[in-house]
Short mmCIF file of C-alpha atoms in Angstrom, two decimals:
data_model
loop_
_atom_site.label_atom_id
_atom_site.label_comp_id
_atom_site.label_asym_id
_atom_site.label_seq_id
_atom_site.Cartn_x
_atom_site.Cartn_y
_atom_site.Cartn_z
CA MET A 1 -7.00 54.54 43.65
CA SER A 2 -3.51 55.99 44.04
CA GLY A 3 -1.54 57.21 41.05
CA LYS A 4 1.01 54.44 41.48
CA THR A 5 -1.67 51.73 41.39
CA ALA A 6 -3.32 53.28 38.31
CA ALA A 7 0.03 53.35 36.50
CA ILE A 8 0.57 49.65 37.27
CA ASP A 9 -2.90 48.80 35.91
CA ARG A 10 -2.30 50.77 32.68
CA LYS A 11 1.02 49.02 32.21
CA GLY A 12 -0.64 45.60 32.69
CA ARG A 13 -3.37 46.42 30.16
CA ARG A 14 -0.78 47.50 27.60
CA LYS A 15 1.11 44.22 28.05
CA ARG A 16 -2.05 42.17 27.63
CA ARG A 17 -3.07 44.08 24.47
CA LYS A 18 0.42 43.66 23.05
CA LYS A 19 0.39 39.94 23.77
CA ILE A 20 -3.03 39.47 22.11
CA ALA A 21 -1.93 41.46 19.03
CA GLU A 22 1.26 39.41 18.75
CA LYS A 23 -0.72 36.17 19.07
CA LYS A 24 -3.09 37.20 16.29
CA ARG A 25 -0.22 38.24 14.05
CA LEU A 26 1.65 35.00 14.50
CA SER A 27 -1.38 32.75 14.27
CA GLY A 28 -2.46 34.23 10.95
CA SER A 29 -5.76 33.27 9.34
CA ASN A 30 -7.94 30.65 10.96
CA LEU A 31 -8.62 29.16 7.54
CA PRO A 32 -6.40 26.38 6.13
CA ARG A 33 -3.84 27.61 3.65
CA LYS A 34 -2.83 25.94 0.40
CA GLU A 35 0.32 23.87 0.35
CA ALA A 36 3.25 24.79 -1.85
CA GLY A 37 3.51 22.72 -5.01
CA ASN A 38 -0.16 21.76 -4.79
CA SER A 39 -0.53 21.41 -8.57
CA CYS A 40 1.00 17.89 -8.61
CA LEU A 41 -1.43 15.14 -7.64
CA LYS A 42 -0.34 13.40 -4.43
CA VAL A 43 -0.94 9.65 -4.61
CA MET A 44 -0.35 7.20 -1.78
CA LEU A 45 -0.27 3.47 -2.59
CA PHE A 46 -0.72 0.79 0.07
CA SER A 47 0.58 -2.75 -0.44
CA HIS A 48 -1.07 -5.52 1.56
CA ILE A 49 2.25 -7.37 1.97
CA CYS A 50 5.95 -6.84 1.33
CA GLY A 51 7.73 -10.18 1.21
CA LYS A 52 11.38 -10.41 2.22
CA ARG A 53 12.02 -13.77 0.54
CA PHE A 54 9.81 -13.54 -2.56
CA ILE A 55 7.55 -11.17 -4.48
CA THR A 56 3.99 -11.98 -5.54
CA GLY A 57 2.16 -11.07 -8.74
CA ALA A 58 0.11 -8.47 -6.86
CA GLU A 59 3.31 -6.83 -5.60
CA LYS A 60 4.79 -6.85 -9.11
CA TYR A 61 1.67 -5.13 -10.41
CA LEU A 62 1.85 -2.44 -7.71
CA SER A 63 5.56 -1.93 -8.33
CA LEU A 64 4.92 -1.32 -12.03
CA LEU A 65 1.93 0.94 -11.30
CA ALA A 66 3.94 3.04 -8.83
CA LYS A 67 6.85 3.34 -11.26
CA GLU A 68 4.62 4.48 -14.13
CA ILE A 69 2.37 6.94 -12.27
CA SER A 70 5.36 8.47 -10.45
CA ARG A 71 6.18 10.14 -13.76
CA HIS A 72 2.96 12.13 -13.54
CA THR A 73 2.22 12.36 -9.80
CA ASP A 74 3.87 12.80 -6.42
CA CYS A 75 3.90 9.14 -5.44
CA THR A 76 4.46 7.46 -2.05
CA LEU A 77 4.37 3.69 -1.40
CA VAL A 78 3.33 2.41 2.04
CA VAL A 79 4.30 -1.14 3.01
CA PRO A 80 3.69 -3.09 6.26
CA GLU A 81 7.38 -4.08 6.51
CA ASP A 82 10.69 -3.87 4.70
CA GLY A 83 11.03 -6.24 1.74
CA ILE A 84 11.69 -6.71 -1.95
CA LEU A 85 8.86 -4.44 -3.12
CA MET A 86 10.13 -1.57 -0.97
CA LYS A 87 13.65 -1.91 -2.36
CA GLU A 88 12.33 -1.95 -5.94
CA ALA A 89 10.33 1.21 -5.29
CA GLU A 90 13.31 3.02 -3.76
CA ALA A 91 15.46 1.98 -6.72
CA ASN A 92 12.87 3.63 -8.98
CA GLY A 93 13.06 6.86 -6.96
CA ILE A 94 9.72 6.41 -5.19
CA LYS A 95 9.26 7.56 -1.58
CA THR A 96 8.45 4.72 0.80
CA VAL A 97 6.94 4.50 4.28
CA ILE A 98 6.73 1.50 6.63
CA GLU A 99 3.43 1.37 8.54
CA PRO A 100 2.32 -2.02 9.93
CA PHE A 101 -1.36 -2.86 9.54
CA SER A 102 -3.49 -5.98 9.28
CA ILE A 103 -5.47 -7.40 6.36
CA LEU A 104 -8.95 -8.95 6.25
CA TRP A 105 -8.76 -12.44 4.78
CA SER A 106 -12.50 -12.88 5.26
CA ILE A 107 -13.04 -10.61 2.23
CA TYR A 108 -11.16 -13.04 -0.03
CA ARG A 109 -12.53 -16.17 1.66
CA PRO A 110 -16.04 -15.12 2.75
CA ASP A 111 -17.37 -16.71 5.93
CA GLY A 112 -20.49 -14.62 6.61
CA LYS A 113 -18.82 -12.78 9.53
CA LEU A 114 -17.57 -9.73 7.66
CA ALA A 115 -20.09 -7.26 9.15
CA PRO A 116 -19.01 -7.75 12.81
CA THR A 117 -15.38 -7.70 11.69
CA GLU A 118 -15.91 -4.34 10.00
CA THR A 119 -17.63 -2.95 13.11
CA SER A 120 -14.76 -4.14 15.28
CA VAL A 121 -12.13 -2.53 13.03
CA LEU A 122 -13.95 0.79 13.04
CA GLY A 123 -14.25 0.84 16.82
CA ASP A 124 -11.14 -0.81 18.28
CA GLY A 125 -8.52 1.74 17.18
CA SER A 126 -7.07 -0.41 14.37
CA LEU A 127 -7.24 2.58 12.01
CA ALA A 128 -5.58 5.10 14.35
CA MET A 129 -2.03 4.97 13.00
CA LEU A 130 -3.18 4.80 9.37
CA ILE A 131 -5.35 7.88 9.90
CA GLN A 132 -2.43 9.63 11.57
CA LEU A 133 -0.19 8.79 8.60
CA LEU A 134 -2.78 10.23 6.22
CA GLN A 135 -3.11 13.33 8.42
CA HIS A 136 0.63 13.94 8.09
CA ARG A 137 0.99 13.11 4.38
CA ARG A 138 -2.40 14.45 3.19
CA PRO A 139 -2.61 12.58 -0.17
CA ASP A 140 -5.18 13.51 -2.81
CA ILE A 141 -5.77 9.85 -3.74
CA VAL A 142 -5.25 6.56 -1.92
CA ILE A 143 -4.70 3.37 -3.94
CA VAL A 144 -4.94 -0.03 -2.25
CA ASN A 145 -4.07 -3.34 -3.90
CA SER A 146 -5.74 -6.70 -3.28
CA CYS A 147 -9.28 -7.22 -2.01
CA VAL A 148 -7.98 -8.03 1.49
CA ASN A 149 -6.33 -4.61 1.90
CA ALA A 150 -9.31 -2.95 3.55
CA LEU A 151 -7.88 -0.95 6.48
CA PRO A 152 -6.11 1.77 4.45
CA ALA A 153 -9.28 2.22 2.39
CA MET A 154 -11.39 2.58 5.54
CA ALA A 155 -8.93 5.08 7.05
CA ALA A 156 -8.88 7.17 3.87
CA LYS A 157 -12.66 7.17 3.60
CA SER A 158 -12.98 8.48 7.16
CA LEU A 159 -11.02 11.57 6.06
CA GLY A 160 -12.87 12.04 2.78
CA ILE A 161 -9.90 10.98 0.61
CA PRO A 162 -10.94 9.26 -2.66
CA VAL A 163 -10.06 5.54 -2.68
CA VAL A 164 -9.05 3.48 -5.71
CA TRP A 165 -9.29 -0.25 -4.94
CA MET A 166 -7.25 -2.55 -7.19
CA ILE A 167 -8.79 -6.05 -7.36
CA MET A 168 -5.99 -8.52 -8.10
CA GLU A 169 -7.86 -11.75 -7.46
CA LYS A 170 -11.22 -13.39 -7.81
CA ILE A 171 -13.13 -13.59 -4.53
CA HIS A 172 -13.96 -17.19 -3.62
CA GLU A 173 -17.43 -18.38 -4.51
CA HIS A 174 -19.62 -18.40 -1.39
CA GLU A 175 -23.11 -17.33 -0.46
CA ALA A 176 -21.51 -14.49 1.54
CA ALA A 177 -19.32 -13.33 -1.36
CA PRO A 178 -21.68 -10.41 -2.19
CA GLN A 179 -20.96 -9.03 1.30
CA SER A 180 -17.28 -8.74 0.36
CA ALA A 181 -18.13 -6.94 -2.87
CA GLN A 182 -20.52 -4.60 -1.05
CA LEU A 183 -17.87 -3.66 1.52
CA ILE A 184 -15.38 -2.83 -1.24
CA ASN A 185 -18.04 -0.86 -3.13
CA ARG A 186 -18.86 1.08 0.05
CA TYR A 187 -15.31 2.30 0.65
CA ALA A 188 -14.05 2.61 -2.95
CA ASP A 189 -14.65 5.51 -5.33
CA LEU A 190 -13.15 3.54 -8.24
CA ILE A 191 -12.82 -0.25 -8.50
CA VAL A 192 -10.08 -1.38 -10.88
CA GLY A 193 -9.82 -5.02 -11.94
CA VAL A 194 -6.89 -6.77 -13.60
CA SER A 195 -9.26 -9.00 -15.58
CA ASN A 196 -12.93 -9.46 -16.35
CA HIS A 197 -12.97 -12.44 -14.01
CA SER A 198 -11.82 -10.27 -11.10
CA LEU A 199 -14.60 -7.73 -11.82
CA ALA A 200 -17.41 -10.23 -12.46
CA LEU A 201 -18.82 -10.11 -8.91
CA PHE A 202 -18.80 -6.28 -8.85
CA ARG A 203 -20.76 -5.87 -12.09
CA GLU A 204 -23.84 -7.04 -10.19
CA ILE A 205 -23.37 -4.45 -7.42
CA ALA A 206 -21.51 -1.34 -8.65
CA PRO A 207 -22.46 0.92 -11.59
CA ASP A 208 -20.36 0.56 -14.75
CA GLU A 209 -18.89 4.06 -14.40
CA LYS A 210 -17.35 3.00 -11.08
CA LEU A 211 -15.52 0.02 -12.62
CA MET A 212 -12.38 -0.01 -14.75
CA LEU A 213 -10.32 -2.72 -16.42
CA LEU A 214 -6.54 -2.26 -16.21
CA PRO A 215 -4.62 -5.48 -16.99
CA PRO A 216 -0.99 -5.60 -15.86
CA SER A 217 2.09 -5.66 -18.05
CA SER A 218 5.77 -6.43 -17.75
CA THR A 219 8.86 -4.37 -18.47
CA VAL A 220 10.52 -7.25 -20.34
CA CYS A 221 9.39 -5.68 -23.63
CA GLU A 222 9.72 -2.02 -22.60
CA SER A 223 10.07 0.49 -25.44
CA GLY A 224 9.09 -2.18 -27.94
CA LEU A 225 12.35 -4.10 -27.46
CA LEU A 226 11.30 -7.73 -27.22
CA PRO A 227 13.61 -10.03 -25.24
CA LYS A 228 16.11 -12.41 -26.78
CA PHE A 229 15.03 -16.01 -26.32
CA GLN A 230 18.35 -17.84 -26.67
CA ALA A 231 19.42 -19.59 -23.51
CA ASN A 232 23.03 -19.71 -22.44
CA GLU A 233 24.29 -23.31 -22.62
CA GLU A 234 26.54 -22.77 -19.61
CA GLU A 235 23.53 -21.70 -17.53
CA THR A 236 21.69 -24.85 -18.60
CA LYS A 237 24.63 -27.09 -17.73
CA ARG A 238 24.92 -25.74 -14.20
CA PHE A 239 21.84 -27.79 -13.19
CA ARG A 240 23.63 -31.00 -14.31
CA PHE A 241 20.60 -32.61 -15.89
CA PRO A 242 21.26 -36.02 -17.52
CA ASP A 243 20.81 -35.78 -21.33
CA CYS A 244 18.39 -32.85 -21.05
CA LYS A 245 17.03 -31.72 -24.40
CA HIS A 246 13.92 -29.91 -23.20
CA LEU A 247 13.34 -28.13 -19.89
CA ILE A 248 9.79 -27.83 -18.53
CA GLY A 249 9.28 -25.19 -15.83
CA PHE A 250 6.96 -24.41 -12.92
CA ILE A 251 7.15 -21.00 -11.16
CA SER A 252 5.33 -19.80 -8.05
CA ALA A 253 5.95 -17.06 -5.49
CA GLY A 254 5.46 -19.40 -2.53
CA MET A 255 4.76 -22.99 -1.65
CA GLN A 256 0.95 -23.10 -1.80
CA ARG A 257 -1.35 -26.01 -2.66
CA GLU A 258 -3.54 -23.72 -4.75
CA LYS A 259 -0.72 -23.18 -7.24
CA GLY A 260 -0.82 -26.84 -8.25
CA LEU A 261 2.79 -28.01 -7.82
CA GLU A 262 1.59 -31.54 -7.02
CA HIS A 263 -0.30 -31.64 -10.34
CA PHE A 264 2.83 -30.45 -12.14
CA LEU A 265 4.91 -33.22 -10.55
CA GLN A 266 2.36 -35.92 -11.39
CA MET A 267 2.26 -34.68 -14.98
CA ALA A 268 6.07 -34.67 -15.08
CA LEU A 269 6.31 -38.27 -13.84
CA MET A 270 3.83 -39.34 -16.53
CA LEU A 271 6.02 -37.70 -19.19
CA CYS A 272 9.23 -39.17 -17.73
CA ALA A 273 7.80 -42.65 -18.29
CA LYS A 274 7.27 -41.83 -21.99
CA ARG A 275 10.30 -39.69 -22.87
CA GLN A 276 13.94 -39.70 -21.85
CA ASP A 277 14.83 -36.17 -23.05
CA LEU A 278 12.73 -34.12 -20.61
CA CYS A 279 13.82 -32.49 -17.36
CA PHE A 280 11.83 -30.36 -14.94
CA LEU A 281 12.63 -27.21 -12.98
CA CYS A 282 10.48 -26.12 -10.01
CA ILE A 283 10.99 -22.55 -8.79
CA ALA A 284 9.12 -21.60 -5.60
CA SER A 285 10.04 -19.92 -2.35
CA PRO A 286 9.88 -22.36 0.60
CA ALA A 287 7.80 -19.75 2.44
CA GLY A 288 4.23 -20.89 2.82
CA ASP A 289 3.07 -24.42 3.53
CA ALA A 290 6.14 -26.27 4.83
CA ASP A 291 4.32 -29.62 5.06
CA TYR A 292 3.25 -29.33 1.43
CA ASP A 293 6.82 -28.49 0.43
CA ARG A 294 8.13 -31.64 2.14
CA TYR A 295 5.37 -33.75 0.58
CA CYS A 296 6.13 -32.56 -2.96
CA ARG A 297 9.84 -33.19 -2.54
CA SER A 298 9.14 -36.68 -1.19
CA VAL A 299 7.02 -37.47 -4.28
CA VAL A 300 10.07 -36.81 -6.43
CA GLU A 301 12.58 -38.52 -4.13
CA GLN A 302 10.54 -41.73 -4.09
CA SER A 303 10.40 -41.93 -7.88
CA GLU A 304 12.97 -43.50 -10.18
CA PHE A 305 13.19 -40.25 -12.17
CA ARG A 306 14.38 -38.02 -9.31
CA ASP A 307 17.61 -37.10 -11.13
CA ARG A 308 15.52 -35.24 -13.75
CA PHE A 309 14.07 -32.75 -11.22
CA ARG A 310 15.57 -29.65 -9.66
CA PHE A 311 13.99 -27.50 -6.94
CA LEU A 312 15.03 -23.88 -6.62
CA GLY A 313 13.92 -21.22 -4.17
CA PHE A 314 12.89 -17.70 -5.14
CA GLN A 315 14.94 -16.32 -8.04
CA PRO A 316 15.28 -12.51 -8.17
CA ASP A 317 16.27 -12.66 -11.85
CA LEU A 318 13.41 -14.68 -13.34
CA GLU A 319 14.20 -13.41 -16.84
CA ARG A 320 17.22 -15.74 -16.94
CA MET A 321 15.06 -18.66 -15.82
CA TYR A 322 12.47 -18.08 -18.55
CA ARG A 323 15.20 -18.21 -21.18
CA LEU A 324 16.19 -21.69 -20.02
CA MET A 325 12.71 -23.19 -20.33
CA ASP A 326 11.01 -24.62 -23.39
CA VAL A 327 7.55 -24.89 -21.87
CA VAL A 328 6.08 -23.20 -18.77
CA VAL A 329 3.17 -24.92 -16.98
CA VAL A 330 0.73 -22.96 -14.79
CA PRO A 331 -1.62 -25.55 -13.17
CA SER A 332 -3.41 -23.19 -10.80
CA LEU A 333 -6.24 -24.86 -8.89
CA ILE A 334 -7.99 -21.57 -8.01
CA ASP A 335 -9.50 -19.00 -10.33
CA GLU A 336 -6.64 -16.54 -10.72
CA GLY A 337 -7.29 -12.84 -10.98
CA PHE A 338 -4.85 -12.64 -13.87
CA GLY A 339 -1.72 -14.80 -14.11
CA MET A 340 1.56 -12.86 -14.20
CA ILE A 341 3.69 -15.99 -14.65
CA ALA A 342 1.78 -16.92 -17.81
CA LEU A 343 2.07 -13.36 -19.17
CA GLU A 344 5.81 -13.13 -18.55
CA ALA A 345 6.40 -16.54 -20.13
CA LEU A 346 4.42 -15.56 -23.23
CA LEU A 347 6.31 -12.27 -23.54
CA PHE A 348 9.49 -14.35 -23.63
CA GLY A 349 7.98 -16.44 -26.42
CA LYS A 350 7.70 -19.54 -24.22
CA LYS A 351 4.96 -22.05 -24.90
CA THR A 352 2.62 -21.93 -21.94
CA VAL A 353 0.23 -24.63 -20.76
CA ALA A 354 -2.33 -23.71 -18.11
CA TYR A 355 -5.51 -24.77 -16.43
CA ARG A 356 -8.64 -22.91 -17.44
CA SER A 357 -8.58 -20.96 -14.16
CA GLY A 358 -10.10 -17.48 -14.15
CA GLY A 359 -7.83 -14.80 -15.56
CA LEU A 360 -5.39 -17.39 -16.98
CA GLU A 361 -7.96 -18.16 -19.66
CA GLU A 362 -8.18 -14.46 -20.58
CA VAL A 363 -4.40 -14.15 -20.90
CA LEU A 364 -3.90 -17.19 -23.11
CA THR A 365 -6.94 -16.43 -25.26
CA ALA A 366 -5.78 -12.85 -25.91
CA ALA A 367 -2.34 -14.22 -26.82
CA GLY A 368 -3.81 -16.69 -29.33
CA GLN A 369 -2.85 -19.66 -27.14
CA GLU A 370 -6.33 -20.89 -26.18
CA SER A 371 -5.43 -24.32 -27.60
CA MET A 372 -2.98 -24.74 -24.71
CA LEU A 373 -5.70 -24.47 -22.05
CA VAL A 374 -6.77 -27.56 -20.08
CA ASP A 375 -9.76 -28.09 -17.82
CA LYS A 376 -8.88 -27.66 -14.17
CA GLY A 377 -7.64 -30.90 -12.60
CA ASP A 378 -6.96 -32.73 -15.90
CA ILE A 379 -3.38 -33.88 -15.26
CA SER A 380 -3.21 -36.14 -18.32
CA GLY A 381 -4.46 -33.20 -20.37
CA LEU A 382 -1.51 -31.14 -19.11
CA ALA A 383 0.90 -33.88 -20.18
CA GLY A 384 -0.71 -34.04 -23.63
CA LYS A 385 -0.48 -30.28 -24.16
CA VAL A 386 3.18 -30.20 -23.11
CA GLN A 387 3.99 -32.89 -25.68
CA GLU A 388 1.97 -31.03 -28.28
CA GLY A 389 3.90 -27.84 -27.57
CA LEU A 390 7.23 -29.64 -27.94
CA GLN A 391 6.39 -31.54 -31.11
CA SER A 392 4.38 -29.16 -33.28
CA GLN A 393 4.41 -25.57 -34.49
CA SER A 394 0.76 -25.05 -33.52
CA ALA A 395 1.83 -23.70 -30.15
CA TYR A 396 4.15 -21.08 -31.65
CA VAL A 397 3.85 -17.89 -29.59
CA ASP A 398 3.30 -14.64 -31.48
CA VAL A 399 5.18 -12.36 -29.10
CA TYR A 400 4.16 -9.23 -31.00
CA ARG A 401 0.51 -10.14 -30.56
CA VAL A 402 1.08 -10.62 -26.83
CA ALA A 403 2.82 -7.25 -26.66
CA ARG A 404 -0.03 -5.51 -28.45
CA SER A 405 -2.44 -6.80 -25.80
CA PHE A 406 -0.29 -6.69 -22.66
CA GLY A 407 2.97 -4.94 -23.58
CA ILE A 408 4.20 -1.88 -21.75
CA GLU A 409 3.00 0.52 -24.45
CA ALA A 410 -0.52 -0.93 -24.33
CA TYR A 411 -0.42 -0.63 -20.55
CA ARG A 412 0.66 3.02 -20.69
CA ALA A 413 -2.16 3.84 -23.09
CA ARG A 414 -4.69 2.43 -20.60
CA LEU A 415 -2.86 4.10 -17.72
CA ALA A 416 -3.37 7.55 -19.26
CA SER A 417 -7.12 7.06 -18.90
CA PHE A 418 -6.62 5.83 -15.33
CA ILE A 419 -4.58 8.90 -14.34
CA SER A 420 -7.24 11.14 -15.87
CA ARG A 421 -9.96 9.43 -13.82
CA ILE A 422 -8.12 9.71 -10.50
CA GLY A 423 -7.49 13.39 -11.28
CA VAL A 424 -11.24 13.89 -11.67
CA LEU A 425 -11.85 12.03 -8.38
CA ALA A 426 -9.40 14.30 -6.56
CA ALA A 427 -10.99 17.43 -8.03
CA MET A 428 -14.48 16.29 -7.04
CA ALA A 429 -13.26 15.56 -3.50
CA GLY A 430 -11.88 19.09 -3.31
CA LEU A 431 -15.21 20.55 -4.36
CA LEU A 432 -17.09 18.45 -1.82
CA LYS A 433 -14.68 19.54 0.89
CA ALA A 434 -15.25 23.21 0.00
CA ALA A 435 -19.03 22.70 -0.03
CA ALA A 436 -19.00 20.97 3.37
CA HIS A 437 -18.40 24.32 5.15
CA LEU A 438 -16.48 22.79 8.02
CA ARG A 439 -16.31 25.18 10.96
CA PRO A 440 -12.74 26.57 11.04
CA LEU A 441 -10.56 25.89 14.05
CA LYS A 442 -9.33 28.73 16.23
CA PRO A 443 -5.67 29.67 15.70
CA GLY A 444 -3.11 29.42 18.45
CA ARG A 445 -4.81 26.44 20.08
CA LEU A 446 -3.87 22.79 20.51
CA TYR A 447 -5.88 20.12 18.70
CA ARG A 448 -5.91 16.39 18.14
CA GLY A 449 -8.19 14.12 16.14
CA SER A 450 -10.86 12.02 17.80
CA GLN A 451 -9.15 8.76 16.72
CA THR A 452 -5.44 9.67 16.72
CA PRO A 453 -2.94 10.54 19.49
CA SER A 454 -0.88 13.28 17.77
CA VAL A 455 -1.31 16.83 19.06
CA TYR A 456 -0.93 19.87 16.78
CA LEU A 457 -0.62 23.60 17.36
CA LEU A 458 -2.70 25.51 14.80
CA GLN A 459 -0.60 28.38 13.53
CA LEU A 460 -0.42 30.35 10.28
CA GLY A 461 -3.17 28.21 8.75
CA ALA A 462 -1.29 24.95 9.34
CA LYS A 463 -1.17 22.30 12.03
CA ARG A 464 2.29 22.03 13.60
CA PRO A 465 3.16 18.68 15.20
CA PHE A 466 5.40 18.27 18.24
CA SER A 467 8.52 16.17 17.79
CA SER A 468 8.16 14.55 21.23
CA PRO A 469 6.29 14.81 24.55
CA LYS A 470 9.34 16.68 25.90
CA ALA A 471 8.92 19.34 23.22
CA PHE A 472 5.25 19.62 24.17
CA ARG A 473 6.10 20.16 27.84
CA PHE A 474 9.01 22.47 26.98
CA CYS A 475 6.51 24.88 25.42
CA GLY A 476 4.61 24.99 28.69
CA PHE A 477 1.51 23.23 27.37
CA ARG A 478 -0.65 20.76 29.28
CA LEU A 479 -2.91 17.96 28.06
CA SER A 480 -5.86 19.86 29.45
CA ASP A 481 -5.15 22.55 26.81
CA VAL A 482 -5.80 20.08 23.95
CA VAL A 483 -9.14 20.30 22.13
CA VAL A 484 -10.44 17.09 20.51
CA VAL A 485 -12.06 17.59 17.09
CA SER A 486 -13.22 15.33 14.26
CA GLU A 487 -10.50 13.90 12.02
CA ARG A 488 -12.02 15.58 8.95
CA ARG A 489 -11.82 19.06 10.49
CA LEU A 490 -8.18 18.48 11.37
CA PHE A 491 -7.43 16.99 7.93
CA ALA A 492 -8.46 20.28 6.28
CA TYR A 493 -5.21 21.89 7.50
CA PRO A 494 -1.79 21.15 5.99
CA VAL A 495 1.09 20.08 8.20
CA GLY A 496 3.42 22.91 9.24
CA LEU A 497 6.94 22.91 10.65
CA GLU A 498 7.64 20.46 13.44
CA ILE A 499 8.04 21.95 16.92
CA ARG A 500 11.22 20.64 18.56
CA GLN A 501 12.81 21.21 21.92
CA ASP A 502 15.05 24.09 20.83
CA ARG A 503 14.68 27.83 20.42
CA LEU A 504 15.19 27.76 16.63
CA SER A 505 12.20 25.52 15.94
CA LEU A 506 10.10 27.21 18.61
CA GLY A 507 10.40 30.46 16.66
CA ARG A 508 6.90 31.84 16.75
CA VAL A 509 5.40 29.52 19.34
CA ILE A 510 4.07 31.47 22.34
CA LYS A 511 5.46 29.74 25.37
CA ARG A 512 2.86 29.27 28.04
CA GLY A 513 3.27 29.05 31.77
CA ARG A 514 0.86 27.84 34.42
CA ARG A 515 -2.04 30.25 34.64
CA LYS A 516 -3.34 31.44 38.01
CA LYS A 517 -6.41 33.34 39.02
CA PRO A 518 -6.45 36.97 37.75
CA GLY A 519 -5.13 39.53 40.21
CA LYS A 520 -3.96 37.05 42.82
CA ARG A 521 -0.29 37.73 42.32
CA SER A 522 -0.68 41.54 42.31
CA ARG A 523 -2.87 41.53 45.43
CA LYS A 524 -0.43 39.31 47.21
CA GLY A 525 2.46 41.51 46.13
CA ASN A 526 0.74 44.69 47.30
CA THR A 527 -0.08 43.10 50.65
CA VAL A 528 3.52 42.07 51.15
CA ARG A 529 4.80 45.49 50.21
CA ARG A 530 2.35 47.23 52.57
CA PHE A 531 3.28 44.88 55.38
CA LYS A 532 6.98 45.54 54.91
CA THR A 533 6.38 49.30 54.85
CA ARG A 534 4.49 49.26 58.15
CA LYS A 535 7.22 47.17 59.73
CA LYS A 536 9.85 49.70 58.72
CA MET A 537 7.75 52.53 60.12
CA ARG A 538 7.37 50.76 63.49
CA ILE A 539 11.12 50.14 63.65
CA SER A 540 11.91 53.77 62.89
CA VAL A 541 9.49 54.94 65.56
#
């Protein structure tokens, strides 16, 4: 070997050693590092819906929960679309994310086909974008509301994130109902019910230490300041009721048969035939069953008392509406999980008449208003209780008693225990993750999860995402360089700085070119140089 060739080889070895040393220095440890500000618990809440035209009781509950726990945790709300709930959360300073996903109605209305549905969801890629969102945000706890909100819980469980499942309703009675409860028990680390009725099915399946009761509240009596009950006469006159002395109200988020508007109207027509001083206000968003909406309006239009009825759509300021009413009727035909309308009416001191439907019975009994309960479907009983509430003092509402049971201070006292429990769940998950001894990933390589499309460069103990496919190609990488690993192994690493298509963000990324077989270029170069040298010699000769 000539001296010139040996010098070239030494120079090449020095370059390779320098490149390897630089790669090791920039890649850092192959173990995941801790994130800055890790002391604050990161909670991600998922809402099953986010209505644009109205807000449901379940959404109100989640809005209050997010507002209260955001004082103690780093809170993010995920909604399937933009809507009222999202705007409320942003107004309260809560981070929001829009991520569309589907819900499983067969949990709420069992049909015996839940098992194949679950298998399909786990295998058809429905969880991919939810898992990717969790990979990026890396929450310590995931909270899902409503029994139908299964996909976020399943995605979180696949990554080992503790799941708190808020049960807002009572699952319909069916021989397959235990399957719904078993699915929720399988994916939840803590099951929280808004009433004993909502938890009844789970008490037969889950251990007591896995269940928790956390009834909702309302901010109408926040800081112990109970609302004023006087209605503004000008507000009452704007409806132009004829000789209206008492206003009876019905409130629902949407036009649904289960909420019992038809029963309310039949009760109202019975009272109209007996009394001339009663008028009726129906507040419900037209969203829902349009045929049922038209039917209910036709019932009123065909009666001789139609001038005593007013239909209003969704009202963003329900507090004003409660002040106008003397009696609120909640004739729900299904067993409610709780009954937010009844609670809000009672907190405003309004006499409330309701069917004995699930959680409604719990609310009125705790408020001392059990005498205003009527058996489900008893329309004449509703009419009798409304008259009783208007004529006697027996239905007087003790607002302070209601506040002691369901006021904001009572809610915050229960919430302190809830926050403590989710903190324990997060700590236990951290210990289990440490004990799992997941094999660390090699630094400086490209990885993606087995169920998600995003590619990351592992560097300095963090996974760095690419801003776009162009940025990926700009760095000289190819899809064949990507290593597919389990989602849990990838989840162990925090998200680093995003790699964009500019030199500033590239920073410490080692730009790769297309690799060729070792020594090919040098051999070819030497051959060319030797050939050129011989040619010159022949010319000179």
